[in-house]
Short mmCIF file of C-alpha atoms and ligand atoms in Angstrom, two decimals:
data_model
loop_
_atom_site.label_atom_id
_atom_site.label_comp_id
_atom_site.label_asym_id
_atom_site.label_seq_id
_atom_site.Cartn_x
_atom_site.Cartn_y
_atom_site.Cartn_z
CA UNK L 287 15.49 15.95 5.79
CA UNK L 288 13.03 14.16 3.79
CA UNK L 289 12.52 10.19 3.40
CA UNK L 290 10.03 8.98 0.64
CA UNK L 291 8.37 5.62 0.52
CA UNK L 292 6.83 3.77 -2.30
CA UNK L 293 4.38 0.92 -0.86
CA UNK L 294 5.02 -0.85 -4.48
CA UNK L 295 4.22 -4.84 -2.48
CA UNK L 296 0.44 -5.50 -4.49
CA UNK L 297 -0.19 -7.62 -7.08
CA UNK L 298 -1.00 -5.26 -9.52
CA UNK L 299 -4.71 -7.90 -10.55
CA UNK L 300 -6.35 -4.77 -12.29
CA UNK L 301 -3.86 -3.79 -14.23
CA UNK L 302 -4.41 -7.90 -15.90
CA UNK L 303 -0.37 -8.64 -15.68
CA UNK L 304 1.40 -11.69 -14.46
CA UNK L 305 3.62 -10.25 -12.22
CA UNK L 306 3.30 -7.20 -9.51
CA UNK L 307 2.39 -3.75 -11.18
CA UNK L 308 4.73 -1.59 -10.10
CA UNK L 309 7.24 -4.32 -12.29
CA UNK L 310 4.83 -3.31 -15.42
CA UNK L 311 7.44 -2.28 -17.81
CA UNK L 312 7.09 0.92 -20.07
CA UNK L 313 9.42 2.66 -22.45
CA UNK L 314 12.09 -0.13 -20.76
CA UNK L 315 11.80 0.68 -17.27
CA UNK L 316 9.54 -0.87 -14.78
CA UNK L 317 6.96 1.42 -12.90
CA UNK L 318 8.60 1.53 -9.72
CA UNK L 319 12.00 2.72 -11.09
CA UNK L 320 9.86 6.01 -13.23
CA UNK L 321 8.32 6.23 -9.86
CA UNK L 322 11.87 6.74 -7.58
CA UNK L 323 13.57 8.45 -10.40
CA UNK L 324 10.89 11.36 -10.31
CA UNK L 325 11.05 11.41 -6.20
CA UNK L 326 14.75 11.63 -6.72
CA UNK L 327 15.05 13.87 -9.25
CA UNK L 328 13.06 16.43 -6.81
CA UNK L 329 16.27 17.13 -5.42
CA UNK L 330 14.99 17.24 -1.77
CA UNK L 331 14.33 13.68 -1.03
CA UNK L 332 17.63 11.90 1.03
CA UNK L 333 16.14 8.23 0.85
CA UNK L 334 13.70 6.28 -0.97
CA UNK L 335 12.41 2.77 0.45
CA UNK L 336 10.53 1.07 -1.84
CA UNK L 337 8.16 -2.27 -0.39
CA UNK L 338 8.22 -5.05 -2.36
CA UNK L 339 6.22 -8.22 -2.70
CA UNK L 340 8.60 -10.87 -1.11
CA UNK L 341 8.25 -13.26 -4.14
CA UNK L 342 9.99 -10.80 -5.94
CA UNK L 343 12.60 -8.90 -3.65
CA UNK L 344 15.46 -9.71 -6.24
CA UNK L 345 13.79 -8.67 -9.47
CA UNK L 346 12.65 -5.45 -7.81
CA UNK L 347 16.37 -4.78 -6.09
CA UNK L 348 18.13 -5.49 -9.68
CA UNK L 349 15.34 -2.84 -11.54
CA UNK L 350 16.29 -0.22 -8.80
CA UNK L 351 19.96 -0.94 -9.14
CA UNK L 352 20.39 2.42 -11.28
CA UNK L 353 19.69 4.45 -8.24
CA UNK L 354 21.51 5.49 -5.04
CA UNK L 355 19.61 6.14 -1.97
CA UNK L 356 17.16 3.53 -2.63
CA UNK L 357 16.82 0.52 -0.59
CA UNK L 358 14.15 -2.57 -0.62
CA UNK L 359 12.53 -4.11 1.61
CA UNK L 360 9.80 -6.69 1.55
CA UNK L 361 6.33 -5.58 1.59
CA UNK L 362 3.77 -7.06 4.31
CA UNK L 363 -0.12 -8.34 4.01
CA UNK L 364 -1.60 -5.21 2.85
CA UNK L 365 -1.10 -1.13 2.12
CA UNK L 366 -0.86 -0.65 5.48
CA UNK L 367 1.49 -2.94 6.73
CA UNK L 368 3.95 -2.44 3.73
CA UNK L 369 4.26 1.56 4.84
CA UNK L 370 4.76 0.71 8.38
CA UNK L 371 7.55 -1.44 7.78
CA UNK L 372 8.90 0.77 5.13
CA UNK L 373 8.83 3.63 7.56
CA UNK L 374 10.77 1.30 9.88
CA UNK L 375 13.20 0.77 7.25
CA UNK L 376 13.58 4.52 6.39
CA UNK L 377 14.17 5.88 10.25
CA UNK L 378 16.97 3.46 10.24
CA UNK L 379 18.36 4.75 7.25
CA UNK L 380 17.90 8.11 7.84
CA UNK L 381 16.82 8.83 11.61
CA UNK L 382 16.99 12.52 11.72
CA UNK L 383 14.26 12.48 8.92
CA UNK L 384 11.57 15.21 9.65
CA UNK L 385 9.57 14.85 6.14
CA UNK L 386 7.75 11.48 4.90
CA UNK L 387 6.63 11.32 1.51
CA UNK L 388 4.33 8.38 0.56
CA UNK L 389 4.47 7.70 -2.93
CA UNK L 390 2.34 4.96 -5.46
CA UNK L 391 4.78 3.72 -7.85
CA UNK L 392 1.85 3.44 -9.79
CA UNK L 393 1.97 7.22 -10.30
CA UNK L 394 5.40 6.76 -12.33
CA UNK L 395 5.18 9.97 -14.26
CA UNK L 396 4.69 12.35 -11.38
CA UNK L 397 6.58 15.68 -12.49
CA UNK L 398 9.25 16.28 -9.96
CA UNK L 399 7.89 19.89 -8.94
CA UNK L 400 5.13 18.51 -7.84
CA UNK L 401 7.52 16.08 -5.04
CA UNK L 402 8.83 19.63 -4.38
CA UNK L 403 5.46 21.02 -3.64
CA UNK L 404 4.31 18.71 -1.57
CA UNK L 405 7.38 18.36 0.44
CA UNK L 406 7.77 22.75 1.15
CA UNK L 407 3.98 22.61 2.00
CA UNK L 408 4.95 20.42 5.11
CA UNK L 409 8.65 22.19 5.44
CA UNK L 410 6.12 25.41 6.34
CA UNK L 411 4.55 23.80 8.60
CA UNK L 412 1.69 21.94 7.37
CA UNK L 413 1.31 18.52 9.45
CA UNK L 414 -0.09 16.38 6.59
CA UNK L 415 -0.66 17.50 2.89
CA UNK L 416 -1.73 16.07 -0.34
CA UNK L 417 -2.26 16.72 -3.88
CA UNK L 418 -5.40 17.22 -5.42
CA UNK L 419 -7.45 18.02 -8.61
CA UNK L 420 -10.92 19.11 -8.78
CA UNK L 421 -13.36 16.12 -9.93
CA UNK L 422 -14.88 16.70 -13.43
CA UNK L 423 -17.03 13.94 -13.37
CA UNK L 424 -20.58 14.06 -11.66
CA UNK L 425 -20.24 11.80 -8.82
CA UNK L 426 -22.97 9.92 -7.31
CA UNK L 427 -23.30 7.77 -4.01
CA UNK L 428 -24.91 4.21 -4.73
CA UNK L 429 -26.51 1.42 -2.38
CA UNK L 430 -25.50 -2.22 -2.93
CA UNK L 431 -27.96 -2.65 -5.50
CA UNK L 432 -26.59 0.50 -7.90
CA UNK L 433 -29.24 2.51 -6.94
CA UNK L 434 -28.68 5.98 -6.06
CA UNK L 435 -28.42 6.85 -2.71
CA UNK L 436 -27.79 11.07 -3.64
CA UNK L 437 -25.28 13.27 -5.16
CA UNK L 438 -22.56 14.97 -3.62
CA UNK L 439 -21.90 18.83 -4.24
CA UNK L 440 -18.74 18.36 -6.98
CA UNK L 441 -17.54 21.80 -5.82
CA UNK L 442 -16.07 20.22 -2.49
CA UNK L 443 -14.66 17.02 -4.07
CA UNK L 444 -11.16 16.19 -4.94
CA UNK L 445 -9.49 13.41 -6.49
CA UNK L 446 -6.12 12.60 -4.47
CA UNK L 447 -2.86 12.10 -6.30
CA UNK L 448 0.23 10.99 -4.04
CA UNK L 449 2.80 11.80 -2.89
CA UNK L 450 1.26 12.87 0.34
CA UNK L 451 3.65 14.55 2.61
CA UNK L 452 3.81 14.21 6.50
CA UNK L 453 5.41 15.61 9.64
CA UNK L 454 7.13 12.32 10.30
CA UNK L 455 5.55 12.51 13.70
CA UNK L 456 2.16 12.72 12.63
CA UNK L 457 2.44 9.96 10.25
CA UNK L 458 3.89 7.90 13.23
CA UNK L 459 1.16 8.28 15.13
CA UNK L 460 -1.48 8.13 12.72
CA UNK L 461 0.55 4.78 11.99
CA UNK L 462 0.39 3.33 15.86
CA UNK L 463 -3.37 4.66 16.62
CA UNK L 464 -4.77 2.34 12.85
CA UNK L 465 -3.56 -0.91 14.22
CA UNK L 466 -6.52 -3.40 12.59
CA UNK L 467 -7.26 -0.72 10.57
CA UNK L 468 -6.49 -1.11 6.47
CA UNK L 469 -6.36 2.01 4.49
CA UNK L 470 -6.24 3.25 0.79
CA UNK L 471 -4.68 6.69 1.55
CA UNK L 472 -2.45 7.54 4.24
CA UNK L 473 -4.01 10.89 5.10
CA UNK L 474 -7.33 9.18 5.86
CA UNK L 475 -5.32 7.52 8.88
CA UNK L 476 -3.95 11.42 9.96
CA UNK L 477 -7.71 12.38 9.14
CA UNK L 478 -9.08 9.96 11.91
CA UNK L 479 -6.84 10.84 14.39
CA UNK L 480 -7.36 14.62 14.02
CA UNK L 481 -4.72 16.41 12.38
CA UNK L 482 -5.62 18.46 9.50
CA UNK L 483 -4.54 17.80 6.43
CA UNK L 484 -3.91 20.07 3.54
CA UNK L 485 -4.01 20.58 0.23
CA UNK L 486 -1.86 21.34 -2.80
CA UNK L 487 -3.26 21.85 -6.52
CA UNK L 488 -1.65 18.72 -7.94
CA UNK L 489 -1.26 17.69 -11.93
CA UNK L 490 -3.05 15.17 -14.53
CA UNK L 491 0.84 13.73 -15.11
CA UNK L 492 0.91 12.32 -11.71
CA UNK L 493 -2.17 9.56 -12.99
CA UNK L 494 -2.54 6.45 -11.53
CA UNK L 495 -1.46 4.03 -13.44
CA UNK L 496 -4.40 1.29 -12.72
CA UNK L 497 -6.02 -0.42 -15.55
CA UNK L 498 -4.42 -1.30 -19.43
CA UNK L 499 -6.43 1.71 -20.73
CA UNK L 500 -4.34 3.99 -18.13
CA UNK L 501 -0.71 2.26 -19.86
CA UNK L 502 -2.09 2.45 -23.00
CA UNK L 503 -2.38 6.46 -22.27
CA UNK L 504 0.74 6.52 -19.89
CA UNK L 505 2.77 5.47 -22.90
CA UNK L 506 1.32 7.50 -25.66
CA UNK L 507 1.48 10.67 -23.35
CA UNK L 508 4.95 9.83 -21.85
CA UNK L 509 6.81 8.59 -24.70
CA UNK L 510 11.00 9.64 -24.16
O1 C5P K 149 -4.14 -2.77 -4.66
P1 C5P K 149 -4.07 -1.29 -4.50
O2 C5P K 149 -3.99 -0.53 -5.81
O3 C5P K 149 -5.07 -0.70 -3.56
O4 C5P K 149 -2.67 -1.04 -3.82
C1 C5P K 149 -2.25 0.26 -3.55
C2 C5P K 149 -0.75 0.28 -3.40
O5 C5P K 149 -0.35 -0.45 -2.25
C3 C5P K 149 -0.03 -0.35 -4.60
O6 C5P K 149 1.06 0.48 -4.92
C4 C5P K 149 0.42 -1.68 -4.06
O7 C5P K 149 1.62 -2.14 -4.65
C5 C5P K 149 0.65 -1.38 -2.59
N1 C5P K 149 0.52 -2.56 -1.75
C6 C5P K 149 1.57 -2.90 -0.89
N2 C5P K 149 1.49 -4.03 -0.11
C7 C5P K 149 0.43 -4.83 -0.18
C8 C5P K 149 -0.67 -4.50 -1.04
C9 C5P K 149 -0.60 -3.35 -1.80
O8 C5P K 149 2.58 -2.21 -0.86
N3 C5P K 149 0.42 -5.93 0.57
#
């Protein structure tokens, strides 16, 4: 059984909008609702608990309103503590759940195959995995100043895509050893406590939706 949570609780400030991102609206739906209607249309994901910022609980509750198996809860100080309490709120709803997805609703146009990947990559017994495509850009490490500090090898980097997939135990304990610790990815916290994580090849349609340049695309490329 597999439970999915969308950590959707930030305030969206690069993406320049008034209200939170994941409430962004495009082609008339906000991001958050693209976002659970791809988990959902997987086909192998029971429950979806979205976190939402508490200023706007209702607004977010009425946008998800289309879906069953989708419940709201509000979102806490940062990334971190918006997951735990999601994952809270999805054990209660589903407490035989073996599978945790982690999903940006940022990432609204992720193709439903790929939920599917992710999730039979842990159903075989991987204890953490994630999607990833190679980096095309040369990247280069910098010091506070700009300057550059050296250059990693490209051929071992990846750029991570969610949803990242975890043995629900695993992602509990990564969860209980990071207290103090904030993180932008949930694998780093399964990283630091030991447990490999895997990969899968993931797919340019599951962009993060980040900046106005990125909606500008998202819209062009997704249009209905
Ligand atoms: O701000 P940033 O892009 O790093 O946020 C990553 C994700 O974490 C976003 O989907 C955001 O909505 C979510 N988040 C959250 N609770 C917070 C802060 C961010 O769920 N308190």
């Amino acid at each position: 059984m597999t439970v999915a949570l969308v950590p959707a609780a930030g305030r969206g400030e690069r993406l320049g909008s008034a209200g939170p991102k994941a409430m962004v609206f495009l082609h008339g739906l906000p991001l958050v609702a693209h976002a659970v209607r791809g988990l959902l249309a997987a086909g192998c994901v029971r429950h979806v608990v979205v976190a939402a910022p508490s200023s706007h609980q209702a607004e977010m509750i009425a946008a998800l309103s289309a879906f069953d198996r989708v419940s709201v809860v509000p979102g806490g100080a940062d990334r971190t503590a918006s997951v735990r309490l999601a994952l809270h709120a999805a054990l209660e709803h589903v407490p035989d759940a073996r599978i945790v997805l982690v999903h940006d609703a940022a990432r609204a146009f992720t193709p439903p195959a790929l939920v599917r990947s992710v999730t039979e990559a842990v159903a075989a017994g991987a204890p953490a995995v994630i999607p990833v495509l190679p980096v095309t850009d040369t990247v280069k490490r910098v010091d506070g100043a700009g300057v550059v500090l050296d250059t990693p090898d490209r051929t071992h980097l990846r750029a991570v895509q969610t949803p990242q997939g975890f043995d629900v135990d695993v992602l509990r304990r990564a969860y209980e050893a990071a207290s103090g610790t904030v993180a932008t990815d949930d694998a780093g916290l399964v990283e630091r406590i030991g447990v490999p994580v895997h990969t899968v090849p993931g797919d340019v349609a599951a962009m993060k939706i980040t900046t106005p340049f990125d909606l500008a695309v998202a819209e062009a490329v997704f249009a209905p």
